[in-house]
Tab-separated table of C-alpha atoms and ligand atoms in Angstrom:
chain	number	residue	atom	x	y	z
M	8	UNK	CA	0.000	0.000	0.000
M	9	UNK	CA	2.860	2.389	0.812
M	10	UNK	CA	5.695	3.439	-1.480
M	11	UNK	CA	7.207	6.091	0.779
M	12	UNK	CA	8.155	6.958	4.335
M	13	UNK	CA	8.255	10.323	5.993
M	14	UNK	CA	11.139	10.419	8.471
M	15	UNK	CA	10.667	12.422	11.661
M	16	UNK	CA	13.634	13.645	13.645
M	17	UNK	CA	14.044	15.777	16.734
M	18	UNK	CA	14.635	19.339	15.691
M	19	UNK	CA	15.021	21.152	18.992
M	20	UNK	CA	18.781	20.909	19.261
M	21	UNK	CA	19.530	21.547	15.629
M	22	UNK	CA	18.773	25.091	14.758
M	23	UNK	CA	20.780	27.112	12.279
M	24	UNK	CA	23.821	25.844	10.456
M	25	UNK	CA	24.033	22.571	12.372
M	26	UNK	CA	20.698	21.562	10.990
M	27	UNK	CA	22.198	20.966	7.530
M	28	UNK	CA	24.974	18.852	8.974
M	29	UNK	CA	22.481	16.857	10.999
M	30	UNK	CA	20.162	16.310	8.039
M	31	UNK	CA	22.953	15.419	5.622
M	32	UNK	CA	24.383	12.934	8.128
M	33	UNK	CA	20.938	11.455	8.653
M	34	UNK	CA	20.365	11.061	4.900
M	35	UNK	CA	23.738	9.413	4.536
M	36	UNK	CA	23.087	7.017	7.443
M	37	UNK	CA	19.669	6.127	6.021
M	38	UNK	CA	21.210	5.365	2.607
M	39	UNK	CA	23.827	3.246	4.329
M	40	UNK	CA	21.207	1.310	6.312
M	41	UNK	CA	19.072	0.680	3.215
M	42	UNK	CA	21.962	-0.604	1.122
M	43	UNK	CA	21.379	-4.170	2.250
M	44	UNK	CA	17.572	-4.045	1.998
M	45	UNK	CA	15.750	-5.573	-0.972
M	46	UNK	CA	14.631	-2.723	-3.226
M	47	UNK	CA	15.802	0.560	-4.770
M	48	UNK	CA	15.299	3.685	-2.703
M	49	UNK	CA	15.559	7.404	-3.181
M	50	UNK	CA	16.306	9.314	0.021
M	51	UNK	CA	15.767	13.050	-0.233
M	52	UNK	CA	15.583	16.196	1.827
M	53	UNK	CA	12.831	18.639	1.047
M	54	UNK	CA	11.564	21.645	2.969
M	55	UNK	CA	12.823	20.460	6.353
M	56	UNK	CA	11.682	16.912	5.779
M	57	UNK	CA	13.364	13.669	4.869
M	58	UNK	CA	11.566	11.220	2.597
M	59	UNK	CA	12.456	7.655	1.753
M	60	UNK	CA	10.793	6.625	-1.509
M	61	UNK	CA	10.873	3.120	-2.919
M	62	UNK	CA	11.631	3.132	-6.615
M	63	UNK	CA	11.044	-0.583	-7.081
M	64	UNK	CA	9.346	-3.489	-5.345
M	65	UNK	CA	10.636	-3.566	-1.797
M	66	UNK	CA	10.371	-5.511	1.429
M	67	UNK	CA	8.300	-3.352	3.777
M	68	UNK	CA	9.240	-5.133	7.031
M	69	UNK	CA	12.941	-5.152	6.212
M	70	UNK	CA	12.862	-1.485	5.291
M	71	UNK	CA	11.177	-0.475	8.529
M	72	UNK	CA	13.592	-2.601	10.529
M	73	UNK	CA	16.611	-1.038	8.833
M	74	UNK	CA	15.247	2.455	9.504
M	75	UNK	CA	14.616	1.574	13.148
M	76	UNK	CA	18.390	1.144	13.525
M	77	UNK	CA	19.257	4.635	12.311
M	78	UNK	CA	20.043	7.009	15.164
M	79	UNK	CA	18.482	10.435	14.760
M	80	UNK	CA	15.162	9.022	13.553
M	81	UNK	CA	12.357	9.655	16.026
M	82	UNK	CA	9.501	8.323	13.920
M	83	UNK	CA	8.913	6.485	10.654
M	84	UNK	CA	5.600	7.357	8.997
M	85	UNK	CA	4.440	5.219	6.075
M	86	UNK	CA	3.020	7.898	3.802
M	87	UNK	CA	0.866	8.123	0.697
M	88	UNK	CA	2.223	10.809	-1.603
M	89	UNK	CA	0.216	12.216	-4.460
M	90	UNK	CA	0.047	15.202	-6.779
M	91	UNK	CA	-2.526	17.859	-6.035
M	92	UNK	CA	-5.444	17.220	-8.373
M	93	UNK	CA	-8.055	19.215	-6.529
M	94	UNK	CA	-9.850	18.779	-3.232
M	95	UNK	CA	-12.229	16.024	-4.367
M	96	UNK	CA	-9.365	13.820	-5.495
M	97	UNK	CA	-7.624	14.496	-2.176
M	98	UNK	CA	-10.750	13.626	-0.182
M	99	UNK	CA	-11.173	10.364	-2.096
M	100	UNK	CA	-7.612	9.372	-1.317
M	101	UNK	CA	-7.984	10.186	2.383
M	102	UNK	CA	-11.235	8.243	2.689
M	103	UNK	CA	-9.795	5.271	0.783
M	104	UNK	CA	-6.755	5.305	3.063
M	105	UNK	CA	-8.803	5.358	6.265
M	106	UNK	CA	-11.113	2.599	5.004
M	107	UNK	CA	-8.262	0.409	3.895
M	108	UNK	CA	-6.211	0.722	7.088
M	109	UNK	CA	-8.933	0.929	9.758
M	110	UNK	CA	-11.820	-0.777	7.958
M	111	UNK	CA	-14.671	1.160	9.609
M	112	UNK	CA	-13.943	-0.211	13.112
M	113	UNK	CA	-15.402	1.752	16.007
M	114	UNK	CA	-12.412	4.006	16.445
M	115	UNK	CA	-12.168	7.720	17.115
M	116	UNK	CA	-10.199	9.963	14.773
M	117	UNK	CA	-9.127	13.481	14.085
M	118	UNK	CA	-7.968	15.070	10.841
M	119	UNK	CA	-4.891	17.274	11.134
M	120	UNK	CA	-4.394	19.251	7.933
M	121	UNK	CA	-1.347	21.475	7.356
M	122	UNK	CA	-0.751	23.761	4.450
M	123	UNK	CA	2.845	24.563	3.613
M	124	UNK	CA	1.384	26.146	0.474
M	125	UNK	CA	-0.773	29.031	1.636
M	126	UNK	CA	-2.281	29.576	-1.814
M	127	UNK	CA	-4.339	26.396	-1.427
M	128	UNK	CA	-7.973	27.469	-1.842
M	129	UNK	CA	-9.117	26.207	1.593
M	130	UNK	CA	-7.845	26.920	5.106
M	131	UNK	CA	-6.601	24.114	7.343
M	132	UNK	CA	-9.752	24.396	9.448
M	133	UNK	CA	-11.960	24.022	6.400
M	134	UNK	CA	-9.968	21.037	5.187
M	135	UNK	CA	-10.218	19.376	8.627
M	136	UNK	CA	-13.980	19.876	8.788
M	137	UNK	CA	-14.665	18.756	5.224
M	138	UNK	CA	-12.432	15.669	5.369
M	139	UNK	CA	-13.826	14.744	8.797
M	140	UNK	CA	-17.328	14.838	7.351
M	141	UNK	CA	-16.397	12.655	4.392
M	142	UNK	CA	-14.686	10.074	6.617
M	143	UNK	CA	-17.797	9.943	8.841
M	144	UNK	CA	-19.988	9.408	5.777
M	145	UNK	CA	-17.818	6.583	4.512
M	146	UNK	CA	-17.120	4.960	7.905
M	147	UNK	CA	-20.253	5.270	10.052
M	148	UNK	CA	-18.729	3.312	12.939
M	149	UNK	CA	-15.987	5.853	13.393
M	150	UNK	CA	-16.416	9.038	15.393
M	151	UNK	CA	-14.503	12.248	15.932
M	152	UNK	CA	-12.466	12.940	19.082
M	153	UNK	CA	-10.352	16.062	18.786
M	154	UNK	CA	-8.646	15.636	22.178
M	155	UNK	CA	-7.441	12.032	22.318
M	156	UNK	CA	-8.192	10.294	19.025
M	157	UNK	CA	-7.267	6.666	18.335
M	158	UNK	CA	-6.276	7.659	14.822
M	159	UNK	CA	-4.703	10.947	13.767
M	160	UNK	CA	-5.106	11.431	10.030
M	161	UNK	CA	-2.348	13.782	8.871
M	162	UNK	CA	-2.841	15.594	5.592
M	163	UNK	CA	-0.023	17.850	4.446
M	164	UNK	CA	-0.308	20.099	1.446
M	165	UNK	CA	3.217	20.797	0.293
M	166	UNK	CA	4.816	20.496	-3.178
M	167	UNK	CA	2.909	17.241	-3.159
M	168	UNK	CA	0.224	15.905	-0.856
M	169	UNK	CA	1.180	13.645	2.056
M	170	UNK	CA	-1.338	11.435	3.817
M	171	UNK	CA	-0.281	9.416	6.840
M	172	UNK	CA	-1.848	8.150	10.026
M	173	UNK	CA	0.751	6.053	11.840
M	174	UNK	CA	4.184	6.626	13.231
M	175	UNK	CA	6.532	3.726	13.975
M	176	UNK	CA	9.004	4.719	16.697
M	177	UNK	CA	12.664	5.164	15.717
M	178	UNK	CA	15.635	4.821	18.045
M	179	UNK	CA	16.028	8.578	18.687
M	180	UNK	CA	19.434	10.092	19.359
M	181	UNK	CA	21.652	11.746	16.751
M	182	UNK	CA	23.065	10.449	13.451
M	183	UNK	CA	26.333	8.564	13.857
M	184	UNK	CA	29.247	10.769	12.877
M	185	UNK	CA	27.742	14.082	13.984
M	186	UNK	CA	29.621	14.019	17.290
M	187	UNK	CA	33.143	12.847	16.505
M	188	UNK	CA	34.867	9.527	17.124
M	189	UNK	CA	35.638	7.594	20.291
M	190	UNK	CA	37.392	4.340	21.149
M	191	UNK	CA	35.270	1.694	22.874
M	192	UNK	CA	37.057	-0.785	25.128
M	193	UNK	CA	35.132	-3.816	23.996
M	194	UNK	CA	35.282	-7.007	26.049
M	195	UNK	CA	33.172	-10.057	25.368
M	196	UNK	CA	30.870	-9.143	28.258
M	197	UNK	CA	27.336	-7.802	28.383
M	198	UNK	CA	28.171	-4.227	29.318
M	199	UNK	CA	30.650	-2.817	26.837
M	200	UNK	CA	28.565	-3.456	23.678
M	201	UNK	CA	25.684	-1.630	25.374
M	202	UNK	CA	28.042	1.233	26.288
M	203	UNK	CA	29.070	1.494	22.629
M	204	UNK	CA	25.445	1.487	21.537
M	205	UNK	CA	24.611	4.297	23.953
M	206	UNK	CA	27.418	6.556	22.737
M	207	UNK	CA	26.660	5.802	19.086
M	208	UNK	CA	23.104	6.882	19.790
M	209	UNK	CA	24.520	10.275	20.749
M	210	UNK	CA	26.066	10.559	17.304
M	211	UNK	CA	29.540	9.297	18.230
M	212	UNK	CA	31.291	7.159	15.628
M	213	UNK	CA	32.744	4.167	17.452
M	214	UNK	CA	36.011	2.325	16.984
M	215	UNK	CA	36.654	-0.723	19.179
M	216	UNK	CA	39.720	-2.022	20.967
M	217	UNK	CA	40.048	-5.488	22.448
M	218	UNK	CA	42.857	-7.082	24.456
M	219	UNK	CA	43.711	-10.739	23.989
M	220	UNK	CA	46.064	-12.940	25.984
M	221	UNK	CA	46.751	-16.121	24.063
M	222	UNK	CA	47.177	-18.910	25.021
M	223	UNK	CA	45.201	-17.977	28.162
M	224	UNK	CA	42.384	-16.677	25.986
M	225	UNK	CA	41.205	-18.650	22.962
M	226	UNK	CA	40.587	-17.698	19.338
M	227	UNK	CA	36.926	-18.301	20.061
M	228	UNK	CA	36.980	-15.503	22.654
M	229	UNK	CA	38.296	-13.070	20.053
M	230	UNK	CA	35.810	-14.289	17.450
M	231	UNK	CA	33.034	-13.668	19.945
M	232	UNK	CA	34.102	-10.024	20.299
M	233	UNK	CA	34.339	-9.695	16.510
M	234	UNK	CA	30.810	-11.059	16.298
M	235	UNK	CA	29.696	-8.386	18.780
M	236	UNK	CA	31.280	-5.744	16.533
M	237	UNK	CA	29.361	-7.144	13.595
M	238	UNK	CA	26.142	-7.070	15.620
M	239	UNK	CA	26.688	-3.393	16.447
M	240	UNK	CA	27.184	-2.289	12.819
M	241	UNK	CA	23.481	-1.823	11.987
M	242	UNK	CA	23.461	0.897	14.664
M	243	UNK	CA	27.056	2.131	14.606
M	244	UNK	CA	27.980	1.899	10.921
M	245	UNK	CA	31.500	0.750	10.093
M	246	UNK	CA	33.610	-0.171	13.100
M	247	UNK	CA	37.413	-0.245	13.037
M	248	UNK	CA	38.352	-3.095	15.359
M	249	UNK	CA	41.793	-3.068	17.017
M	250	UNK	CA	43.113	-6.205	18.646
M	251	UNK	CA	45.962	-5.819	21.158
M	252	UNK	CA	48.354	-8.625	22.158
M	253	UNK	CA	48.264	-8.397	25.954
M	254	UNK	CA	49.823	-11.660	27.187
M	255	UNK	CA	53.287	-10.332	27.914
M	256	UNK	CA	51.953	-7.413	29.920
M	257	UNK	CA	49.649	-9.598	31.983
M	258	UNK	CA	52.468	-12.038	32.711
M	259	UNK	CA	54.722	-9.175	33.772
M	260	UNK	CA	52.060	-7.759	36.100
M	261	UNK	CA	51.665	-11.186	37.663
M	262	UNK	CA	55.396	-11.638	38.022
M	263	UNK	CA	56.378	-8.211	39.344
M	264	UNK	CA	53.402	-6.461	40.941
M	265	UNK	CA	51.595	-7.180	44.217
M	266	UNK	CA	48.639	-9.473	43.534
M	267	UNK	CA	45.967	-7.336	45.197
M	268	UNK	CA	46.607	-4.529	42.665
M	269	UNK	CA	46.687	-6.792	39.671
M	270	UNK	CA	43.327	-5.829	38.139
M	271	UNK	CA	43.624	-2.085	38.598
M	272	UNK	CA	47.156	-2.057	37.118
M	273	UNK	CA	45.938	-4.115	34.195
M	274	UNK	CA	43.121	-1.648	33.590
M	275	UNK	CA	45.529	1.298	33.772
M	276	UNK	CA	47.739	-0.324	31.137
M	277	UNK	CA	44.682	-1.005	28.981
M	278	UNK	CA	43.833	2.710	29.177
M	279	UNK	CA	47.361	3.707	28.293
M	280	UNK	CA	47.368	1.523	25.187
M	281	UNK	CA	43.849	2.585	24.241
M	282	UNK	CA	44.895	6.254	24.309
M	283	UNK	CA	47.794	5.619	21.968
M	284	UNK	CA	45.612	3.746	19.492
M	285	UNK	CA	42.890	6.386	19.904
M	286	UNK	CA	45.340	9.131	18.928
M	287	UNK	CA	46.276	7.263	15.727
M	288	UNK	CA	42.595	6.693	14.914
M	289	UNK	CA	41.485	10.307	15.576
M	290	UNK	CA	39.370	9.312	18.568
M	291	UNK	CA	38.723	12.076	21.078
M	292	UNK	CA	37.633	9.928	24.025
M	293	UNK	CA	37.551	6.403	25.447
M	294	UNK	CA	34.387	4.477	26.331
M	295	UNK	CA	34.038	1.635	28.822
M	296	UNK	CA	31.140	-0.471	30.062
M	297	UNK	CA	31.822	0.200	33.734
M	298	UNK	CA	29.067	0.801	36.260
M	299	UNK	CA	29.807	2.021	39.748
M	300	UNK	CA	30.206	-0.696	42.381
M	301	UNK	CA	29.535	-3.589	39.993
M	302	UNK	CA	32.835	-5.364	40.717
M	303	UNK	CA	36.000	-4.642	42.749
M	304	UNK	CA	37.617	-2.743	39.872
M	305	UNK	CA	34.598	-0.478	39.550
M	306	UNK	CA	34.528	1.155	42.971
M	307	UNK	CA	34.955	4.909	42.816
M	308	UNK	CA	38.468	4.559	44.211
M	309	UNK	CA	39.447	2.013	41.570
M	310	UNK	CA	37.883	4.114	38.817
M	311	UNK	CA	39.861	7.138	40.033
M	312	UNK	CA	43.077	5.097	39.740
M	313	UNK	CA	42.175	4.016	36.199
M	314	UNK	CA	41.105	7.499	35.152
M	315	UNK	CA	44.363	9.011	36.352
M	316	UNK	CA	46.290	7.602	33.380
M	317	UNK	CA	43.967	8.991	30.729
M	318	UNK	CA	44.607	12.399	29.240
M	319	UNK	CA	41.461	12.211	27.146
M	320	UNK	CA	37.939	11.920	28.592
M	321	UNK	CA	36.762	8.438	29.569
M	322	UNK	CA	33.037	8.056	28.958
M	323	UNK	CA	31.163	5.477	31.025
M	324	UNK	CA	27.582	5.718	29.786
M	325	UNK	CA	26.463	2.848	32.057
M	326	UNK	CA	27.940	4.293	35.228
M	327	UNK	CA	24.533	4.744	36.872
M	328	UNK	CA	22.752	1.757	35.351
M	329	UNK	CA	21.704	-1.428	37.134
M	330	UNK	CA	22.726	-4.731	35.620
M	331	UNK	CA	19.065	-5.570	34.916
M	332	UNK	CA	18.688	-2.412	32.825
M	333	UNK	CA	21.893	-3.163	30.939
M	334	UNK	CA	20.722	-6.726	30.249
M	335	UNK	CA	17.400	-5.384	28.997
M	336	UNK	CA	19.146	-3.109	26.506
M	337	UNK	CA	21.535	-5.891	25.458
M	338	UNK	CA	18.535	-8.080	24.661
M	339	UNK	CA	16.757	-5.285	22.813
M	340	UNK	CA	19.738	-4.496	20.575
M	341	UNK	CA	20.553	-8.155	20.008
M	342	UNK	CA	23.983	-8.529	21.641
M	343	UNK	CA	22.944	-10.470	24.754
M	344	UNK	CA	23.147	-13.976	23.263
M	345	UNK	CA	26.659	-13.483	21.958
M	346	UNK	CA	27.791	-11.757	25.148
M	347	UNK	CA	26.733	-14.739	27.224
M	348	UNK	CA	28.678	-17.307	25.179
M	349	UNK	CA	31.108	-18.929	27.603
M	350	UNK	CA	34.608	-17.864	26.448
M	351	UNK	CA	37.287	-16.481	28.768
M	352	UNK	CA	38.144	-12.786	28.677
M	353	UNK	CA	41.677	-11.659	29.516
M	354	UNK	CA	40.254	-9.950	32.623
M	355	UNK	CA	39.360	-13.315	34.099
M	356	UNK	CA	42.901	-14.657	33.620
M	357	UNK	CA	45.039	-14.170	36.747
M	358	UNK	CA	42.202	-12.660	38.791
M	359	UNK	CA	43.500	-11.971	42.288
M	360	UNK	CA	41.739	-13.791	45.145
M	361	UNK	CA	41.547	-10.634	47.237
M	362	UNK	CA	41.628	-7.562	45.030
M	363	UNK	CA	42.079	-4.227	46.788
M	364	UNK	CA	38.574	-2.810	46.709
M	365	UNK	CA	39.471	0.771	47.675
M	366	UNK	CA	42.976	1.383	46.352
M	367	UNK	CA	44.589	4.813	46.610
M	368	UNK	CA	46.329	6.238	43.578
M	369	UNK	CA	49.579	6.480	45.506
M	370	UNK	CA	49.539	2.767	46.422
M	371	UNK	CA	48.681	1.756	42.897
M	372	UNK	CA	51.398	3.881	41.326
M	373	UNK	CA	53.894	2.387	43.740
M	374	UNK	CA	52.744	-1.155	42.950
M	375	UNK	CA	52.908	-0.491	39.227
M	376	UNK	CA	56.401	1.031	39.518
M	377	UNK	CA	57.797	-2.399	40.452
M	378	UNK	CA	58.236	-2.884	36.735
M	379	UNK	CA	58.803	-0.482	33.850
M	380	UNK	CA	56.047	-1.284	31.348
M	381	UNK	CA	57.013	1.416	28.815
M	382	UNK	CA	58.647	-0.887	26.305
M	383	UNK	CA	55.991	-3.561	26.611
M	384	UNK	CA	53.252	-0.988	26.050
M	385	UNK	CA	54.996	0.262	22.898
M	386	UNK	CA	55.414	-3.302	21.706
M	387	UNK	CA	51.735	-4.075	22.298
M	388	UNK	CA	50.762	-0.953	20.343
M	389	UNK	CA	53.093	-1.927	17.498
M	390	UNK	CA	51.661	-5.462	17.460
M	391	UNK	CA	48.035	-4.316	17.365
M	392	UNK	CA	46.076	-5.511	14.349
M	393	UNK	CA	43.096	-3.789	12.768
M	394	UNK	CA	40.149	-4.852	10.695
M	395	UNK	CA	36.985	-3.055	9.720
M	396	UNK	CA	33.507	-4.439	10.290
M	397	UNK	CA	30.815	-3.285	7.921
M	398	UNK	CA	27.092	-3.718	7.750
M	399	UNK	CA	26.231	-6.900	5.878
L	16	ATP	P1	31.768	-6.119	30.318
L	16	ATP	O1	30.449	-6.787	30.494
L	16	ATP	O2	31.714	-4.993	29.353
L	16	ATP	O3	32.869	-7.109	30.076
L	16	ATP	P2	32.317	-6.200	33.088
L	16	ATP	O4	31.224	-5.872	33.989
L	16	ATP	O5	32.632	-7.644	32.858
L	16	ATP	O6	32.073	-5.445	31.718
L	16	ATP	P3	35.122	-5.714	33.568
L	16	ATP	O7	35.446	-7.052	33.045
L	16	ATP	O8	35.693	-5.274	34.854
L	16	ATP	O9	33.578	-5.451	33.692
L	16	ATP	O10	35.529	-4.648	32.496
L	16	ATP	C1	35.165	-3.300	32.624
L	16	ATP	C2	35.316	-2.635	31.276
L	16	ATP	O11	36.680	-2.736	30.831
L	16	ATP	C3	34.510	-3.297	30.192
L	16	ATP	O12	33.183	-2.821	30.174
L	16	ATP	C4	35.277	-2.920	28.955
L	16	ATP	O13	34.955	-1.598	28.563
L	16	ATP	C5	36.722	-2.954	29.445
L	16	ATP	N1	37.344	-4.277	29.171
L	16	ATP	C6	37.426	-5.325	29.994
L	16	ATP	N2	38.078	-6.356	29.413
L	16	ATP	C7	38.419	-5.947	28.182
L	16	ATP	C8	39.112	-6.542	27.071
L	16	ATP	N3	39.592	-7.767	27.124
L	16	ATP	N4	39.268	-5.807	25.959
L	16	ATP	C9	38.786	-4.540	25.897
L	16	ATP	N5	38.137	-3.945	26.891
L	16	ATP	C10	37.953	-4.613	28.025
L	17	MG	MG1	34.058	-8.254	31.393
């Protein structure tokens, strides 16, 4: 029934010059998302609107699903677009639309007409009243409710005529790429993919970094993280994935540093490496999946010790979230199943029996100074491999 979609996006924050950037980024993200959908589409901006028009047969469900992954979209309205051929023709189309979609059920409705073209021979009020009357004639079981209607019939008179009466929710947020790049520390756990999703929803283009410690961690563990990257691409677009050889560093921590500081030192070295890779990849911040108090390395004291090594901001979008909320999001975005596959992460190798829960920075620096990690860090950076994950 529909050939086109009207895309709604939040406009409050995007006045002036930024509006163009926002809209262009949104158009480009929509085109990207539709690339893998069956059908040919034309995506265009017109008078402060974005339209997606199918130019061939297309899969409706797949199209809607792809659009529901594009950050910046607030609503997806399947729309009937037609040329203006006079009011009678318009009224016939509106009535046919209402009958076809709602089939004269006992629903309440309201017509909301808007004229972008003020030379149209009727006012919006007149159009509302006249169309309301014709719908009532054609669908006697329906009735008008102007305050809280079940169905809002939108009629827009612009260069063409738009008729739509439903809005499928989009993911909200801002188009990926409108707010710079950041490096996500991606483990195989539940939290970090959700953290990446949250920042991408704010328009941040994500790269990912993952630390592996073979032979303590298996190839399967790395493949699991790569699969998570792939699962994030419908939301995040292309993801550059960096894989850091971390075995030597972990063995050195175990050999030279006091056991109770093991985890916090490891996390500090992760941050140090992440910053160096971030600089090469033009990332302006780091992102982790930490949430306050969740484990020993996520007390405020431990976080302060980790933060102290980073010269760029460390974003922790889940800092105030409960695990149940994080799990809910992981399920909704489709990463939960992969995250709960049972492969070892390097964090779970050499976990101290009694980690220091409230370390001071001074203690930690002293414990870390038992060994000079500079060369090993440089070597890990040099040995880091990269591959790009794309939507498929
Ligand atoms: P997650 O579910 O994201 O693994 P977690 O609750 O298991 O989090 P930790 O294992 O302490 O917590 O890790 C905290 C954060 O450190 C992770 O959210 C992630 O951002 C980062 N991290 C942990 N392990 C790795 C790794 N092997 N590679 C990259 N980042 C990691
Ligand atoms: Mg983890």
